Short mmCIF file of C-alpha atoms and ligand atoms in Angstrom, two decimals:
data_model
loop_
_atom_site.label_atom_id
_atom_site.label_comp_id
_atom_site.label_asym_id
_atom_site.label_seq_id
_atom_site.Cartn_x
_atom_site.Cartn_y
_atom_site.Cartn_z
CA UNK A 2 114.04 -51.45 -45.07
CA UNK A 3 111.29 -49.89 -46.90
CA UNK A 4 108.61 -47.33 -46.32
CA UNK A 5 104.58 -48.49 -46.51
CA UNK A 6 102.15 -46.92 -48.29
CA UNK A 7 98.16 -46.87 -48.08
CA UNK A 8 96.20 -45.02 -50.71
CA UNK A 9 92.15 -44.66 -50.29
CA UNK A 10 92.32 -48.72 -49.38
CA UNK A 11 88.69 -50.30 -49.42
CA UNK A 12 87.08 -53.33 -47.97
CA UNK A 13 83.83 -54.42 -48.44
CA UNK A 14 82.85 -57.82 -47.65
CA UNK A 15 80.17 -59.69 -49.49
CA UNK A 16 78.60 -62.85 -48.06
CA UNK A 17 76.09 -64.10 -49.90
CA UNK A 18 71.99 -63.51 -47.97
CA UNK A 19 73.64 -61.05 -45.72
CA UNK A 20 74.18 -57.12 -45.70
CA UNK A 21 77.61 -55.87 -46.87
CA UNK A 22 79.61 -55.15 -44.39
CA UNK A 23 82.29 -51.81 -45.04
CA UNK A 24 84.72 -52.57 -42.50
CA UNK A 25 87.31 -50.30 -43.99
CA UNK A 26 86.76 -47.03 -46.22
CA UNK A 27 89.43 -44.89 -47.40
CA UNK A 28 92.27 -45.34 -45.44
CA UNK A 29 95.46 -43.44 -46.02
CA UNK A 30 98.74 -43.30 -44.29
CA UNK A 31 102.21 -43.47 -45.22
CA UNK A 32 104.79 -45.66 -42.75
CA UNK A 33 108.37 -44.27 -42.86
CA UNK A 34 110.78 -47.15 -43.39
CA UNK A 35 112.07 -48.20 -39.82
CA UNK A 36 108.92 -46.30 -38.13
CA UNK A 37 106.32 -48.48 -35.60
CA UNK A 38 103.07 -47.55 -36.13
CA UNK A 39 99.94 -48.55 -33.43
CA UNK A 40 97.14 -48.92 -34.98
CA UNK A 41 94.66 -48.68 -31.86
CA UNK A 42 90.61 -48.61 -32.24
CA UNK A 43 87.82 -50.33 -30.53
CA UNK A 44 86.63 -54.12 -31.49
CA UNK A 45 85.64 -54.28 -35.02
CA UNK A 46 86.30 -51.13 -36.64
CA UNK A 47 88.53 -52.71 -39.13
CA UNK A 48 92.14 -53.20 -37.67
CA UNK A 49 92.71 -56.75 -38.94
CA UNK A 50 91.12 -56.42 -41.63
CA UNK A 51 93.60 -53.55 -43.00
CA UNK A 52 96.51 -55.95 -41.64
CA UNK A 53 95.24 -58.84 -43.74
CA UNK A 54 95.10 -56.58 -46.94
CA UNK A 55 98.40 -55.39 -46.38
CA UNK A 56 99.69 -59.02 -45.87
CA UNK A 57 97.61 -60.18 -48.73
CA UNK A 58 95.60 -62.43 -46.99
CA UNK A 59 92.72 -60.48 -47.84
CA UNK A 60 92.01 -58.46 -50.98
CA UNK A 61 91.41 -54.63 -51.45
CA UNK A 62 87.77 -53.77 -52.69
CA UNK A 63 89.71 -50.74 -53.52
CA UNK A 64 92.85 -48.37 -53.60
CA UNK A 65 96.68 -49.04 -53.19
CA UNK A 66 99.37 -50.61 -51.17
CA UNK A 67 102.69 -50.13 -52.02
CA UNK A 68 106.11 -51.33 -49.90
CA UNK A 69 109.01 -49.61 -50.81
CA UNK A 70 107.00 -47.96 -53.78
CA UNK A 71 105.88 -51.17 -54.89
CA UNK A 72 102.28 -51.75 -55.53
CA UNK A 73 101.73 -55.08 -53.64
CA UNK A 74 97.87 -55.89 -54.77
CA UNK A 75 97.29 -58.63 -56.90
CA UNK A 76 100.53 -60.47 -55.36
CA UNK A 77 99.93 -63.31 -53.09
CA UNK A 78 101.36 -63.09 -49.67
CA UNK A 79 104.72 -65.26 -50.05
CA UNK A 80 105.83 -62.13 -52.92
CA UNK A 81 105.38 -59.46 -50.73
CA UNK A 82 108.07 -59.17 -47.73
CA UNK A 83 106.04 -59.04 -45.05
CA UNK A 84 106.29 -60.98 -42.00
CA UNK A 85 103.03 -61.62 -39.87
CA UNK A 86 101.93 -62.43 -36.09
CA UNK A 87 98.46 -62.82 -35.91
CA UNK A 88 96.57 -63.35 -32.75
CA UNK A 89 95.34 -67.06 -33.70
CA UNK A 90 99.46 -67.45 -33.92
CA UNK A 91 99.27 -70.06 -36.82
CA UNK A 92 101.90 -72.52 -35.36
CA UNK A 93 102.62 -75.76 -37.57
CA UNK A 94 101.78 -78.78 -34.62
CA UNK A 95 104.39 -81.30 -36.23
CA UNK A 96 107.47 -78.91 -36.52
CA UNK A 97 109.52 -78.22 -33.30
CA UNK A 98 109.24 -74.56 -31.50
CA UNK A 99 112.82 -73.73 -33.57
CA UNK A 100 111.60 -75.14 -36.94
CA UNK A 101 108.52 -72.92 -36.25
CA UNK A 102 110.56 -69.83 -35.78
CA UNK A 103 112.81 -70.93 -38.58
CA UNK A 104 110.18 -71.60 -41.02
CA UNK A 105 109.69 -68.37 -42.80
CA UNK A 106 113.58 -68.43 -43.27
CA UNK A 107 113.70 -71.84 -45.34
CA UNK A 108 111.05 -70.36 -48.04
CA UNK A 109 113.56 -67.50 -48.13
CA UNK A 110 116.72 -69.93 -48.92
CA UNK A 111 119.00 -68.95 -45.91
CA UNK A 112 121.47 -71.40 -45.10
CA UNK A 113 121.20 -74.01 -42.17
CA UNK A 114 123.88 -72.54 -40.22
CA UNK A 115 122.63 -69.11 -40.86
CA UNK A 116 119.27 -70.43 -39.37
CA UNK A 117 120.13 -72.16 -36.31
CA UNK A 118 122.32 -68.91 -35.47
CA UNK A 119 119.36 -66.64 -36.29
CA UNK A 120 116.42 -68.65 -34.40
CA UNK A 121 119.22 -68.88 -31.28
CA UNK A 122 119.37 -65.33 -31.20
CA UNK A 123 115.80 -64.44 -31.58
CA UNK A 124 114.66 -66.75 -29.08
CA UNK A 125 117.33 -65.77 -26.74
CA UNK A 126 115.55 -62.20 -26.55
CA UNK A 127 111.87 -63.25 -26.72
CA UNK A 128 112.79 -65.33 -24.03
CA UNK A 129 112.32 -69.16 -25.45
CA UNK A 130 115.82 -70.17 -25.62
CA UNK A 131 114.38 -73.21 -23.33
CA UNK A 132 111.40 -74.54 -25.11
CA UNK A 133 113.17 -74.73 -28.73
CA UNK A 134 112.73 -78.22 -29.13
CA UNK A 135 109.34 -78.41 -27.64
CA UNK A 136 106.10 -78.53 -29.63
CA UNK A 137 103.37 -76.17 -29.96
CA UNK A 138 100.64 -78.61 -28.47
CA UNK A 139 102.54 -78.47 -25.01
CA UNK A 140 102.88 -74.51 -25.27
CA UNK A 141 100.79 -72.18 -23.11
CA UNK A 142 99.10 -68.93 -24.87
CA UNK A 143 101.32 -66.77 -23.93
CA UNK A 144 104.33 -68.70 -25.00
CA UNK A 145 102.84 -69.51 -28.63
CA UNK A 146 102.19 -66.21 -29.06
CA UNK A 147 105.81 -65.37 -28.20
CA UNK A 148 106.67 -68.13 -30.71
CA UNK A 149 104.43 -66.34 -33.33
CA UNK A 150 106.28 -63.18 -33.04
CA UNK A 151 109.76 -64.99 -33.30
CA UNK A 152 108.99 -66.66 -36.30
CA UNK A 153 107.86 -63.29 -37.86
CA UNK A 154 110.76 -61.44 -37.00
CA UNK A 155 113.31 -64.00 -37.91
CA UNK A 156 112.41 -64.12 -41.82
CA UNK A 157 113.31 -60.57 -41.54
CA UNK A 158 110.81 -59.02 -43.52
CA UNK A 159 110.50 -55.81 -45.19
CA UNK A 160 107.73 -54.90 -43.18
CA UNK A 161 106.52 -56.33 -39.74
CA UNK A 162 102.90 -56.60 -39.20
CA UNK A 163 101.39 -57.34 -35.45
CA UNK A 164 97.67 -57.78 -34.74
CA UNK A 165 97.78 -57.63 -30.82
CA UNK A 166 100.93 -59.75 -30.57
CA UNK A 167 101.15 -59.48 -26.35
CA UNK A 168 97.39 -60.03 -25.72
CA UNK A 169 98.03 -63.62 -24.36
CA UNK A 170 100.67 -62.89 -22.10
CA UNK A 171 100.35 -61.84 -18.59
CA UNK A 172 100.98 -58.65 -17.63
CA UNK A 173 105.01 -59.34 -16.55
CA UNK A 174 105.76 -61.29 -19.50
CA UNK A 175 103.81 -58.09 -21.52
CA UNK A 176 106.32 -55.52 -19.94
CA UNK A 177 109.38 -57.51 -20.75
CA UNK A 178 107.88 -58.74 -24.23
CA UNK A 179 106.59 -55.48 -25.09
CA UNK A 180 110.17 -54.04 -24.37
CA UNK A 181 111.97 -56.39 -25.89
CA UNK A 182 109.92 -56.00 -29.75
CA UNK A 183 110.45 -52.23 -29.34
CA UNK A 184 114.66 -52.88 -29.02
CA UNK A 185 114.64 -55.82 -31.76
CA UNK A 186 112.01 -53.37 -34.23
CA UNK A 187 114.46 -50.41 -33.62
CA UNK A 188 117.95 -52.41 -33.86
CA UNK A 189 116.81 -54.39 -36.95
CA UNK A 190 114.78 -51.24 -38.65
CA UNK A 191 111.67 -52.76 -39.29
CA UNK A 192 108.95 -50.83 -40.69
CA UNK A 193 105.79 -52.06 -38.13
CA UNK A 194 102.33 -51.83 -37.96
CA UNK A 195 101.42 -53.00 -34.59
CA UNK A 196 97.25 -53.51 -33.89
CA UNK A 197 96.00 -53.25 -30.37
CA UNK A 198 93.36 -52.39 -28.54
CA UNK A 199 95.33 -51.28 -25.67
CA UNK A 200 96.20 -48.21 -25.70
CA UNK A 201 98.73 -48.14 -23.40
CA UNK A 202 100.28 -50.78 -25.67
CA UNK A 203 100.17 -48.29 -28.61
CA UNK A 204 101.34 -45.23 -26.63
CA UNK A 205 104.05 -46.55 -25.22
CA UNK A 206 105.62 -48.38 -28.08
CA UNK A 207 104.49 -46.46 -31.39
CA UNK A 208 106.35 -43.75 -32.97
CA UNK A 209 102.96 -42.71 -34.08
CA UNK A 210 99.26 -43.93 -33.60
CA UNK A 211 96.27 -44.08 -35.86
CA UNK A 212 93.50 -44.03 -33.72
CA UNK A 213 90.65 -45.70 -36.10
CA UNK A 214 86.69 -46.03 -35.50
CA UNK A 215 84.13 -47.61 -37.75
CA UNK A 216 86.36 -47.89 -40.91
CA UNK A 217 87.54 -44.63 -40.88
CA UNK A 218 91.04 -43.40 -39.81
CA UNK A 219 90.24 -40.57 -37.64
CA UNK A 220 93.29 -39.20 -36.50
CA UNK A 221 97.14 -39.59 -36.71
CA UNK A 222 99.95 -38.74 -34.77
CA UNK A 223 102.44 -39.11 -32.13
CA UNK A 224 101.59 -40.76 -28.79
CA UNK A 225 102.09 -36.88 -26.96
CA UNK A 226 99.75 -35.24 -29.84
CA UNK A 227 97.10 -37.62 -29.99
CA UNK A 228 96.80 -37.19 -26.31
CA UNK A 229 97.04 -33.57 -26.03
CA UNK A 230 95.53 -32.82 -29.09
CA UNK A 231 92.38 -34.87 -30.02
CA UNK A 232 91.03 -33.71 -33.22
CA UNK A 233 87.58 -35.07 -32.00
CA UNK A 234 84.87 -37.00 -29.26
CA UNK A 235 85.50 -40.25 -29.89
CA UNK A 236 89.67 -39.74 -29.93
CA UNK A 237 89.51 -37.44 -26.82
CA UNK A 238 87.17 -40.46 -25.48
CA UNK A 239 88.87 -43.38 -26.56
CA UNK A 240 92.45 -42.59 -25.17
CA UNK A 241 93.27 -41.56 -21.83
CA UNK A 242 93.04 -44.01 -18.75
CA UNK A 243 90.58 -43.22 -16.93
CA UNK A 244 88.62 -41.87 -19.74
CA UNK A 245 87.77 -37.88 -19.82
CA UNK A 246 85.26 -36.62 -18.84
CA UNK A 247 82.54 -35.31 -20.73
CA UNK A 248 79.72 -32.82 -19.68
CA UNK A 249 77.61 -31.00 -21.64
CA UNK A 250 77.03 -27.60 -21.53
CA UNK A 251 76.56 -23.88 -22.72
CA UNK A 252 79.25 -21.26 -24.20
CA UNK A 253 79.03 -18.31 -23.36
CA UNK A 254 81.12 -14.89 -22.06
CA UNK A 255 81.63 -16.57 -19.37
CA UNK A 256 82.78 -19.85 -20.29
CA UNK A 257 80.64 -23.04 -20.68
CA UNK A 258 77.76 -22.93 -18.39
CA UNK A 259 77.12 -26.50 -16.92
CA UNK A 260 74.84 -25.75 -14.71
CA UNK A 261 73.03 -22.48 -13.32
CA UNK A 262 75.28 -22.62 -10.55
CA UNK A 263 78.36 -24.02 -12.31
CA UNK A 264 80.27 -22.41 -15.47
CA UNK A 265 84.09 -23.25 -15.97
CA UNK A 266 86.74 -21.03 -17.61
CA UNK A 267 87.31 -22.24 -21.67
CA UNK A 268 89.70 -20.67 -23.63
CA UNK A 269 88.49 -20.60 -27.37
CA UNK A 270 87.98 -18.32 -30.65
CA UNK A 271 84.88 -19.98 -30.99
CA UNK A 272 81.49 -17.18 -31.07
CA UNK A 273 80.62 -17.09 -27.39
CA UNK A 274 76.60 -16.81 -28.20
CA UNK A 275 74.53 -19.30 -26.01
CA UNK A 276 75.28 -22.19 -27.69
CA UNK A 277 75.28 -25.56 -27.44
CA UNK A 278 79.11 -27.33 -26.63
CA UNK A 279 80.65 -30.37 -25.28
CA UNK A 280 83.42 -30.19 -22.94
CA UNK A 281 86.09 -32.82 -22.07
CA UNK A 282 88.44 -32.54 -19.08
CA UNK A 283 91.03 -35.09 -17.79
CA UNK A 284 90.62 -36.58 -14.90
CA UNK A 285 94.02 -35.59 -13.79
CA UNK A 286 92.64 -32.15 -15.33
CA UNK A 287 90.05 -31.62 -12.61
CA UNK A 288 91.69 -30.26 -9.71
CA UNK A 289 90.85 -30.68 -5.84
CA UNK A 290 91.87 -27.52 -4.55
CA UNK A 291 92.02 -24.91 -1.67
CA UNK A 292 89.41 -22.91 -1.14
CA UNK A 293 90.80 -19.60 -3.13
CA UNK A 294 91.11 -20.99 -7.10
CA UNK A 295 87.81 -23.21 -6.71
CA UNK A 296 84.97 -22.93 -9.32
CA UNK A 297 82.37 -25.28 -7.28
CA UNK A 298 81.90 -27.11 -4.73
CA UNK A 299 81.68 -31.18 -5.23
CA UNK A 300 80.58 -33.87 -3.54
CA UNK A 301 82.29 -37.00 -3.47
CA UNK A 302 80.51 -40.04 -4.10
CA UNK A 303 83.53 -43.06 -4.41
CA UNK A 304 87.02 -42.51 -3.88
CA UNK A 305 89.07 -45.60 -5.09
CA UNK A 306 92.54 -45.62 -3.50
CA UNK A 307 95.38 -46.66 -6.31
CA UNK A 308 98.25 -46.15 -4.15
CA UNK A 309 100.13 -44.38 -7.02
CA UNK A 310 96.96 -41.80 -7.05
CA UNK A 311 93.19 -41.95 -6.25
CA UNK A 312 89.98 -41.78 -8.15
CA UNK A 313 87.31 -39.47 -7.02
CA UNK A 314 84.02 -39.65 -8.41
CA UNK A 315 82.19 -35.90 -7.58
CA UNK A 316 79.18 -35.06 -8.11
CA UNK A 317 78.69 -31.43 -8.69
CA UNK A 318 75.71 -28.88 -8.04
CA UNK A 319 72.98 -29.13 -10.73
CA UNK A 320 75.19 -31.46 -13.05
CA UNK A 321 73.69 -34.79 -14.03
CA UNK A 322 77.13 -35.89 -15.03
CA UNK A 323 79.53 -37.47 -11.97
CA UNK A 324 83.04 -36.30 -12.98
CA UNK A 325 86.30 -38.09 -11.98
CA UNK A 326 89.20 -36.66 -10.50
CA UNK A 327 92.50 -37.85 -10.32
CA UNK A 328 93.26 -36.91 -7.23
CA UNK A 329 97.46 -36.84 -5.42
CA UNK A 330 98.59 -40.09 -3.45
CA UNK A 331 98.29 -40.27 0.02
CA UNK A 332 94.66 -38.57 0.16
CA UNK A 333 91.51 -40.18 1.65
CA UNK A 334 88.55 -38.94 0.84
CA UNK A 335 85.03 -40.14 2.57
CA UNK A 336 81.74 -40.43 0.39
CA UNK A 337 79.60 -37.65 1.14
CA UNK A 338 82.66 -35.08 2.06
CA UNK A 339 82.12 -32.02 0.21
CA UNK A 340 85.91 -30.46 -1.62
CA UNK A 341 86.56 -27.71 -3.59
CA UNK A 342 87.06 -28.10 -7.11
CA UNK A 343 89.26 -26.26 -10.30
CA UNK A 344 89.07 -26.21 -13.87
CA UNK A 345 91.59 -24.47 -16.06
CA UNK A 346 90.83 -23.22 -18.98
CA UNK A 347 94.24 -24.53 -20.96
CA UNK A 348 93.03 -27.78 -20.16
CA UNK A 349 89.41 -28.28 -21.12
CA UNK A 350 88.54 -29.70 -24.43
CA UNK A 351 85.89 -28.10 -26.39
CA UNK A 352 83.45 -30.01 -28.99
CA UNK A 353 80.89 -29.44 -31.35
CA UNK A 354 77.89 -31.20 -29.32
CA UNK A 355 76.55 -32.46 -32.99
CA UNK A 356 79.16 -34.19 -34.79
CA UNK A 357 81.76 -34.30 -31.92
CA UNK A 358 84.73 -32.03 -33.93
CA UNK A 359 87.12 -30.35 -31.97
CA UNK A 360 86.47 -26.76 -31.48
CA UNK A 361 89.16 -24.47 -30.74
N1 ATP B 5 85.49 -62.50 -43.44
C1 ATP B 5 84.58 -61.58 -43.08
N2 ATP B 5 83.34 -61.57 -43.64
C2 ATP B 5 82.43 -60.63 -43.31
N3 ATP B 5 82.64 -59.66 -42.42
C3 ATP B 5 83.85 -59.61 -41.81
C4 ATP B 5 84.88 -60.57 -42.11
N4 ATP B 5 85.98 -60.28 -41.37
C5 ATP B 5 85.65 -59.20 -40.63
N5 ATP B 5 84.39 -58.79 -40.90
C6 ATP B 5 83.69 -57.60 -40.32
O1 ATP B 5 84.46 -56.46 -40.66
C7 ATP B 5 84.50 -55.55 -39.57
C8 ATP B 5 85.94 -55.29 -39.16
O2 ATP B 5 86.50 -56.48 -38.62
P1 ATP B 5 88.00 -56.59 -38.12
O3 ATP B 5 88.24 -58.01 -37.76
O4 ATP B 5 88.90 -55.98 -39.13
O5 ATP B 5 87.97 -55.68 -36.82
P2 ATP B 5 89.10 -55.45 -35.70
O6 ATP B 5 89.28 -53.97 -35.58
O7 ATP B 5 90.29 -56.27 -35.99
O8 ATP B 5 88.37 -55.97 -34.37
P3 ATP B 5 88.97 -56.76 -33.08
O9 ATP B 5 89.60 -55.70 -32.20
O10 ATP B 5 87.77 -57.35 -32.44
O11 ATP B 5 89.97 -57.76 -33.56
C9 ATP B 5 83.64 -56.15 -38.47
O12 ATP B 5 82.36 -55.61 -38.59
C10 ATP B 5 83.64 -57.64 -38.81
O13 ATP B 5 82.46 -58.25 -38.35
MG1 MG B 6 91.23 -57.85 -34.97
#
């Protein structure tokens, strides 16, 4: 198994009458041989594209990709071992559901018997060990896409590449699939890149998640430090379900002022004159609370019931901003009920209001 390496990689695509499009600029980040990476960021800020130059299906405007210290651009994709499941899974219509999955192996001369033993096995655990001499035009989405990921583990490649490999499946297929790539990827050692958009996807699987937007890699980490530690807005935004909350708001002595009525406890070296912040809190953050810790009264506008917890959406005194609190299960609350509310200062998130950095 090998480590991957991405130095200041580029892509600019040029189509002739239209405006260059930068869909990835600069991106850097070194893949420890056996690791899983998630590469999670919202539609079109470049995930695929970085897949395809790492596969070579795509070229690099610039920089460097090297597996196992080997630079890999310039070489077509069937040099580089890297086995690919793409979303569009790429399934050969005359060849059998086991010739699919054994395909890769073939270009790599393994022997017949070697094959039938492998493809047996992998389907076995990606659950297809009954479709193997069906053909992909009979296949549903979600088992194609199973078949997709089969065939790219069974060539077993140096380094495993997955743009959103479990986004046909239903949800119980996704638990057991999703499970079931994270025991074969740590038995077998493959060094992964797995793209999602799901972030629960990339939290629970990766061993560390680059959270990209617009291009740009903005912050990487493990699953516990990009969600305790967001180095800005659009991380602290873009992970968490439900989203945090974000009000906007004053520093000061105090804390950050939210309203004329309202300012909640921030702990931060930050200069405390009258200025401008953003703060983020968790909706499992903002507390409902006896009467005795509470910084304001709210008023609740929804409550959604989720059995496991419940959703309160509270509107509080002079803030244009409805906050949502994760609230314990086994609580009903009734629009228009007034409850008292907390908000701790170890677990508010402070931003520059301008370009959305992290202040601490
Ligand atoms: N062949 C192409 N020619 C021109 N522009 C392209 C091409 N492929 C992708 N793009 C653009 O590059 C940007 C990044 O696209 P990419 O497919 O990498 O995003 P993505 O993160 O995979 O999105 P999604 O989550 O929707 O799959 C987008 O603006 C897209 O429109
Ligand atoms: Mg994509």
């Amino acid at each position: 198994m090998s480590d991957l390496v991405l130095r200041d990689v580029r892509k600019t695509y040029r189509t002739k009458g239209r405006p260059e499009v930068e869909a990835v600029r600069g991106f850097d980040l070194e893949v420890n041989s056996g690791e899983l990476v998630g590469l999670l960021g919202p539609s079109g800020c470049g995930k695929s594209t970085t897949l395809r130059m790492i596969a070579g299906l795509e070229d690099v405007t610039g920089g460097d990709i090297a597996v196992g210290g080997r630079s890999m651009v310039g070489l077509p994709p069937q040099k580089r071992s890297i086995g690919v499941a793409f979303e569009n899974y790429a399934l050969y219509p005359p060849l059998t559901v086991a010739e699919n999955i054994a395909f890769g192996m073939r270009a790599r001369g393994h022997r017949k018997a070697e094959r039938a033993a492998r493809v047996a096995d992998v389907a076995g655990r990606i659950g297809l060990s009954d479709i193997l001499d069906a053909h992909p035009a009979g296949l549903s989405s979600g088992q194609k896409q199973r078949v997709a990921l089969a065939r790219a583990v069974a060539r077993e490649p140096e380094v495993l590449l997955l743009d959103e490999p479990l986004s046909h499946l239903d949800a119980a297929q996704r638990d057991v699939t999703r499970r079931e790539l994270r025991h074969l990827q740590q038995e077998l050692g493959y060094t992964t890149i797995l793209v999602t958009h799901d972030q629960e996807e990339a939290l629970s699987l990766a061993d560390r998640v680059v959270v990209m937007n617009d291009g740009v890699v903005q912050q990487v980490g493990t699953p516990d430090v990009i969600y305790d530690d967001p180095v800005n807005l659009f991380v602290a935004q873009f992970v968490g379900e439900p989203a945090m909350n974000i009000l906007d708001g004053r520093l000061d002595d105090d804390g950050v002022r939210l309203s004329p009525d309202l300012t909640i406890p921030v702990r931060t070296r930050e200069p405390r004159h009258d200025r401008a912040v953003t703060v983020g809190v968790r909706p499992e953050d903002v507390t409902l609370t006896g009467a005795a810790e509470a910084h304001a009264t709210g008023t609740v506008v929804v409550y959604e019931d989720l059995q496991e917890y419940g959703l309160a959406t509270i509107e509080l005194p002079g803030v244009d901003t409805r906050v949502v609190a994760q609230t314990a299960p086994g609580l009903t609350l009734n629009p228009g009920e007034t409850q008292p509310i907390a908000f701790y200062s170890d677990r508010t998130y402070l931003f520059e209001t301008h370009t959305g950095e992290r202040l601490r």
